[in-house]
Amino acid sequence: MATQNKLWAGMAKETAHQIGTPLSSLIGWVEILKTEDIDPSITLEIEKDIERLQTITDRFSKIGSVPVLEEHDITAETLHTYEYLQSRFSKQVTFSYHGTKEPILVMINPTLHSWTIENLVKNAIDAMKGKGSLDLQIEQDANHVKINVKDSGTGISKNQYKSIFEPGFTTKKRGWGLGLSLTKRIVEEYHGGKIKVLHSEIGKGTTFQILLNKKVQ
Ligand SMILES: Nc1ncnc2c1ncn2[C@@H]1O[C@H](COP(=O)(O)OP(=O)(O)OP(=O)(O)O)[C@@H](O)[C@H]1O
Ligand SMILES: [Mg+2]
């Protein structure tokens, strides 16, 4: 198992590394394009795509290394990712937010945290077949912050609550079954928190919950 993990981590790192070279050259090309008489909205779109590729390679390069954890405002980091996803998905999915806008400090790696939110949101949207509602909730008590991602999708039966977190478990035609196992690993092993299905009802929807420890002041 350990060897296999190392192999996966190595492949992830190597992929990130290999994408890095053409990516830096693309960044250079865009700078050149910007000096030409070209519609700026075009170069802006290319820049957005480049930024997205940088996020992806950054994530892959972090797999398997001991990530650097720093003090970050979990509310702002989570909302930033959520709003980005909202802008990318169809208007058929209604995104809402219920919770604090206050800063809450947690020791995380923001690149990895954003990946966990993205995996949960993507699964939620898949589960509602592209149409429905999604609600993000952030609550806190004295020591913890709870991030709930609630969807109006197909639901998950109780006997699958455990298996969905196993690598390779998927019910999708084009799924890899990697999203939740990776999310669990990031939340539990890297960020020292917990993830679970908080509630689910067949035909009604599901709520996933990430629980993290607040930074001791
Ligand atoms: N919000 C949800 N509602 C209903 N079922 C879900 C939800 N999230 C996950 N699942 C179930 O758990 C399975 C595993 O999810 P996971 O994200 O690990 O893999 P995947 O989405 O199938 O593929 P990948 O994420 O690798 O593209 C899904 O195939 C689906 O059956
Ligand atoms: Mg998934």
Short mmCIF file of C-alpha atoms and ligand atoms in Angstrom, two decimals:
data_model
loop_
_atom_site.label_atom_id
_atom_site.label_comp_id
_atom_site.label_asym_id
_atom_site.label_seq_id
_atom_site.Cartn_x
_atom_site.Cartn_y
_atom_site.Cartn_z
CA MET A 1 0.00 0.00 0.00
CA ALA A 2 2.77 2.40 0.98
CA THR A 3 4.65 1.65 -2.24
CA GLN A 4 1.52 2.23 -4.27
CA ASN A 5 0.93 5.57 -2.56
CA LYS A 6 4.48 6.59 -3.36
CA LEU A 7 4.00 5.62 -6.97
CA TRP A 8 0.82 7.69 -7.26
CA ALA A 9 2.43 10.65 -5.56
CA GLY A 10 5.40 10.36 -7.89
CA MET A 11 3.19 10.32 -10.95
CA ALA A 12 1.23 13.33 -9.69
CA LYS A 13 4.41 15.28 -9.08
CA GLU A 14 5.90 14.30 -12.41
CA THR A 15 2.71 15.34 -14.23
CA ALA A 16 2.77 18.72 -12.50
CA HIS A 17 6.41 19.12 -13.35
CA GLN A 18 5.92 18.23 -17.02
CA ILE A 19 2.98 20.59 -17.46
CA GLY A 20 5.06 23.33 -15.88
CA THR A 21 7.35 23.86 -18.85
CA PRO A 22 4.80 24.48 -21.62
CA LEU A 23 2.78 26.48 -19.11
CA SER A 24 5.60 28.94 -18.46
CA SER A 25 6.10 29.32 -22.16
CA LEU A 26 2.36 30.04 -22.60
CA ILE A 27 2.61 32.75 -19.97
CA GLY A 28 5.43 34.32 -21.99
CA TRP A 29 3.44 34.14 -25.21
CA VAL A 30 0.46 35.90 -23.66
CA GLU A 31 2.72 38.74 -22.55
CA ILE A 32 3.88 39.10 -26.15
CA LEU A 33 0.30 38.94 -27.47
CA LYS A 34 -0.67 41.73 -25.09
CA THR A 35 1.78 44.08 -26.80
CA GLU A 36 0.08 43.42 -30.15
CA ASP A 37 -3.11 45.00 -31.36
CA ILE A 38 -5.41 42.22 -30.14
CA ASP A 39 -8.81 42.42 -28.45
CA PRO A 40 -7.87 42.43 -24.72
CA SER A 41 -10.84 40.22 -23.86
CA ILE A 42 -9.12 37.41 -25.77
CA THR A 43 -5.86 37.61 -23.86
CA LEU A 44 -7.85 37.89 -20.65
CA GLU A 45 -9.62 34.60 -21.42
CA ILE A 46 -6.28 32.92 -22.16
CA GLU A 47 -4.93 34.24 -18.87
CA LYS A 48 -7.90 32.80 -16.99
CA ASP A 49 -7.25 29.39 -18.54
CA ILE A 50 -3.57 29.62 -17.66
CA GLU A 51 -4.46 30.48 -14.08
CA ARG A 52 -6.72 27.44 -13.93
CA LEU A 53 -3.91 25.20 -15.24
CA GLN A 54 -1.60 26.65 -12.62
CA THR A 55 -4.08 25.78 -9.88
CA ILE A 56 -4.27 22.21 -11.18
CA THR A 57 -0.51 21.70 -11.39
CA ASP A 58 -0.11 23.29 -7.98
CA ARG A 59 -2.53 20.73 -6.52
CA PHE A 60 -0.82 17.80 -8.18
CA SER A 61 2.60 18.94 -7.08
CA LYS A 62 1.41 18.93 -3.45
CA ILE A 63 0.18 15.35 -3.40
CA GLY A 64 2.45 13.16 -1.37
CA SER A 65 4.57 15.94 0.05
CA VAL A 66 4.06 17.07 3.59
CA PRO A 67 2.01 20.18 2.87
CA VAL A 68 2.80 23.49 4.45
CA LEU A 69 -0.02 24.43 6.79
CA GLU A 70 -0.58 28.07 7.52
CA GLU A 71 -3.10 30.11 9.38
CA HIS A 72 -5.91 31.12 7.00
CA ASP A 73 -9.40 32.50 7.17
CA ILE A 74 -11.47 29.42 6.34
CA THR A 75 -14.60 31.46 5.59
CA ALA A 76 -12.89 33.53 2.93
CA GLU A 77 -11.01 30.58 1.43
CA THR A 78 -14.17 28.45 1.19
CA LEU A 79 -16.34 31.24 -0.21
CA HIS A 80 -13.69 32.13 -2.76
CA THR A 81 -13.73 28.59 -4.19
CA TYR A 82 -17.52 28.36 -3.96
CA GLU A 83 -18.01 31.63 -5.85
CA TYR A 84 -15.51 30.58 -8.48
CA LEU A 85 -17.43 27.33 -9.04
CA GLN A 86 -20.72 29.21 -9.14
CA SER A 87 -19.40 31.33 -11.99
CA ARG A 88 -18.43 28.21 -13.92
CA PHE A 89 -21.60 26.16 -13.60
CA SER A 90 -24.86 26.55 -15.44
CA LYS A 91 -27.55 28.83 -14.13
CA GLN A 92 -29.71 25.71 -13.66
CA VAL A 93 -27.96 25.18 -10.36
CA THR A 94 -28.89 27.67 -7.66
CA PHE A 95 -26.01 28.37 -5.29
CA SER A 96 -26.77 29.82 -1.87
CA TYR A 97 -24.79 30.52 1.27
CA HIS A 98 -25.89 30.47 4.88
CA GLY A 99 -23.38 31.24 7.54
CA THR A 100 -20.94 33.60 9.01
CA LYS A 101 -18.84 35.99 6.97
CA GLU A 102 -16.58 36.49 9.95
CA PRO A 103 -12.98 35.38 9.61
CA ILE A 104 -12.28 32.03 11.30
CA LEU A 105 -8.65 31.01 11.55
CA VAL A 106 -7.72 27.42 10.76
CA MET A 107 -4.36 25.80 9.94
CA ILE A 108 -4.73 24.65 6.34
CA ASN A 109 -3.09 24.54 2.99
CA PRO A 110 -5.43 26.70 0.85
CA THR A 111 -4.68 24.87 -2.42
CA LEU A 112 -5.68 21.55 -0.88
CA HIS A 113 -8.67 22.99 0.97
CA SER A 114 -10.05 24.46 -2.24
CA TRP A 115 -9.72 21.04 -3.84
CA THR A 116 -11.91 19.46 -1.14
CA ILE A 117 -14.66 22.03 -1.66
CA GLU A 118 -14.47 21.61 -5.40
CA ASN A 119 -14.81 17.82 -5.14
CA LEU A 120 -17.89 18.10 -2.91
CA VAL A 121 -19.52 20.73 -5.11
CA LYS A 122 -18.86 18.75 -8.30
CA ASN A 123 -20.32 15.59 -6.78
CA ALA A 124 -23.34 17.57 -5.61
CA ILE A 125 -23.94 18.93 -9.09
CA ASP A 126 -23.52 15.47 -10.64
CA ALA A 127 -26.04 14.10 -8.14
CA MET A 128 -28.67 16.64 -9.21
CA LYS A 129 -28.04 15.89 -12.87
CA GLY A 130 -27.14 19.50 -13.54
CA LYS A 131 -30.31 21.02 -12.14
CA GLY A 132 -31.19 21.82 -8.55
CA SER A 133 -29.99 23.70 -5.54
CA LEU A 134 -26.81 23.78 -3.59
CA ASP A 135 -26.35 25.37 -0.18
CA LEU A 136 -23.08 26.02 1.58
CA GLN A 137 -23.20 26.51 5.33
CA ILE A 138 -20.41 27.51 7.68
CA GLU A 139 -20.96 27.26 11.43
CA GLN A 140 -18.59 27.46 14.36
CA ASP A 141 -18.51 26.57 18.02
CA ALA A 142 -15.78 27.26 20.56
CA ASN A 143 -13.24 24.91 18.99
CA HIS A 144 -14.50 23.80 15.59
CA VAL A 145 -15.69 25.05 12.27
CA LYS A 146 -18.23 23.01 10.32
CA ILE A 147 -18.58 23.34 6.58
CA ASN A 148 -21.73 21.77 5.16
CA VAL A 149 -22.34 21.21 1.47
CA LYS A 150 -26.01 20.46 0.95
CA ASP A 151 -27.49 19.37 -2.37
CA SER A 152 -30.91 18.51 -3.75
CA GLY A 153 -29.60 15.44 -5.56
CA THR A 154 -30.36 11.73 -5.69
CA GLY A 155 -29.25 10.96 -2.13
CA ILE A 156 -27.04 8.14 -0.83
CA SER A 157 -28.30 5.02 0.91
CA LYS A 158 -26.99 4.38 4.45
CA ASN A 159 -25.16 1.21 3.47
CA GLN A 160 -22.97 3.24 1.10
CA TYR A 161 -21.93 5.92 3.61
CA LYS A 162 -18.59 4.17 4.11
CA SER A 163 -17.82 2.79 0.65
CA ILE A 164 -18.19 6.14 -1.13
CA PHE A 165 -14.95 7.26 0.56
CA GLU A 166 -12.99 4.28 -0.75
CA PRO A 167 -10.72 4.88 -3.73
CA GLY A 168 -12.23 3.48 -6.91
CA PHE A 169 -15.83 3.46 -5.70
CA THR A 170 -18.00 5.14 -8.31
CA THR A 171 -21.50 4.85 -9.69
CA LYS A 172 -20.73 7.13 -12.63
CA LYS A 173 -20.05 6.10 -16.19
CA ARG A 174 -17.07 8.39 -16.43
CA GLY A 175 -16.12 8.48 -12.77
CA TRP A 176 -12.79 7.44 -11.27
CA GLY A 177 -14.03 7.21 -7.72
CA LEU A 178 -11.14 9.35 -6.59
CA GLY A 179 -12.77 12.62 -5.50
CA LEU A 180 -14.03 11.59 -2.07
CA SER A 181 -11.03 9.42 -1.13
CA LEU A 182 -8.73 12.32 -1.92
CA THR A 183 -10.98 14.75 -0.07
CA LYS A 184 -11.00 12.48 2.98
CA ARG A 185 -7.25 12.19 2.91
CA ILE A 186 -6.78 15.96 2.69
CA VAL A 187 -9.29 16.70 5.46
CA GLU A 188 -8.21 13.96 7.85
CA GLU A 189 -4.51 13.36 7.24
CA TYR A 190 -3.36 16.80 6.17
CA HIS A 191 -5.75 19.14 7.96
CA GLY A 192 -6.46 16.97 11.02
CA GLY A 193 -10.24 17.22 10.62
CA LYS A 194 -13.14 14.92 9.82
CA ILE A 195 -15.51 14.40 6.92
CA LYS A 196 -18.80 12.53 6.87
CA VAL A 197 -22.22 12.29 5.31
CA LEU A 198 -24.19 14.37 7.78
CA HIS A 199 -27.56 13.54 6.32
CA SER A 200 -28.99 12.00 3.18
CA GLU A 201 -32.39 11.05 1.89
CA ILE A 202 -33.00 9.11 -1.31
CA GLY A 203 -34.59 11.36 -3.91
CA LYS A 204 -34.20 14.45 -1.72
CA GLY A 205 -30.53 15.19 -1.30
CA THR A 206 -27.36 14.91 0.71
CA THR A 207 -25.32 16.99 3.11
CA PHE A 208 -21.59 16.39 3.50
CA GLN A 209 -19.82 17.90 6.47
CA ILE A 210 -16.19 18.86 6.91
CA LEU A 211 -15.16 19.55 10.49
CA LEU A 212 -11.90 21.37 11.21
CA ASN A 213 -10.25 22.54 14.40
CA LYS A 214 -10.00 26.25 14.94
CA LYS A 215 -6.56 27.59 15.51
CA VAL A 216 -5.87 27.91 19.21
CA GLN A 217 -5.42 31.62 19.86
N1 LIG B 1 -23.51 14.51 -3.27
C1 LIG B 1 -23.68 13.24 -3.64
N2 LIG B 1 -24.93 12.73 -3.85
C2 LIG B 1 -25.11 11.44 -4.21
N3 LIG B 1 -24.10 10.56 -4.39
C3 LIG B 1 -22.84 10.99 -4.19
C4 LIG B 1 -22.57 12.34 -3.80
N4 LIG B 1 -21.23 12.47 -3.67
C5 LIG B 1 -20.70 11.27 -3.95
N5 LIG B 1 -21.65 10.38 -4.28
C6 LIG B 1 -21.45 8.96 -4.64
O1 LIG B 1 -20.14 8.59 -4.24
C7 LIG B 1 -19.41 8.08 -5.36
C8 LIG B 1 -17.93 8.37 -5.18
O2 LIG B 1 -17.68 9.77 -5.31
P1 LIG B 1 -16.24 10.25 -5.75
O3 LIG B 1 -16.24 11.73 -5.81
O4 LIG B 1 -15.21 9.61 -4.88
O5 LIG B 1 -16.05 9.63 -7.19
P2 LIG B 1 -16.78 10.03 -8.56
O6 LIG B 1 -17.43 11.38 -8.42
O7 LIG B 1 -17.66 8.91 -8.95
O8 LIG B 1 -15.55 10.14 -9.58
P3 LIG B 1 -14.41 11.27 -9.58
O9 LIG B 1 -14.63 12.17 -8.41
O10 LIG B 1 -13.12 10.52 -9.46
O11 LIG B 1 -14.57 11.96 -10.86
C9 LIG B 1 -20.07 8.71 -6.56
O12 LIG B 1 -19.87 7.95 -7.73
C10 LIG B 1 -21.54 8.73 -6.12
O13 LIG B 1 -22.14 7.48 -6.32
MG MG B 2 -16.35 13.04 -7.57
#
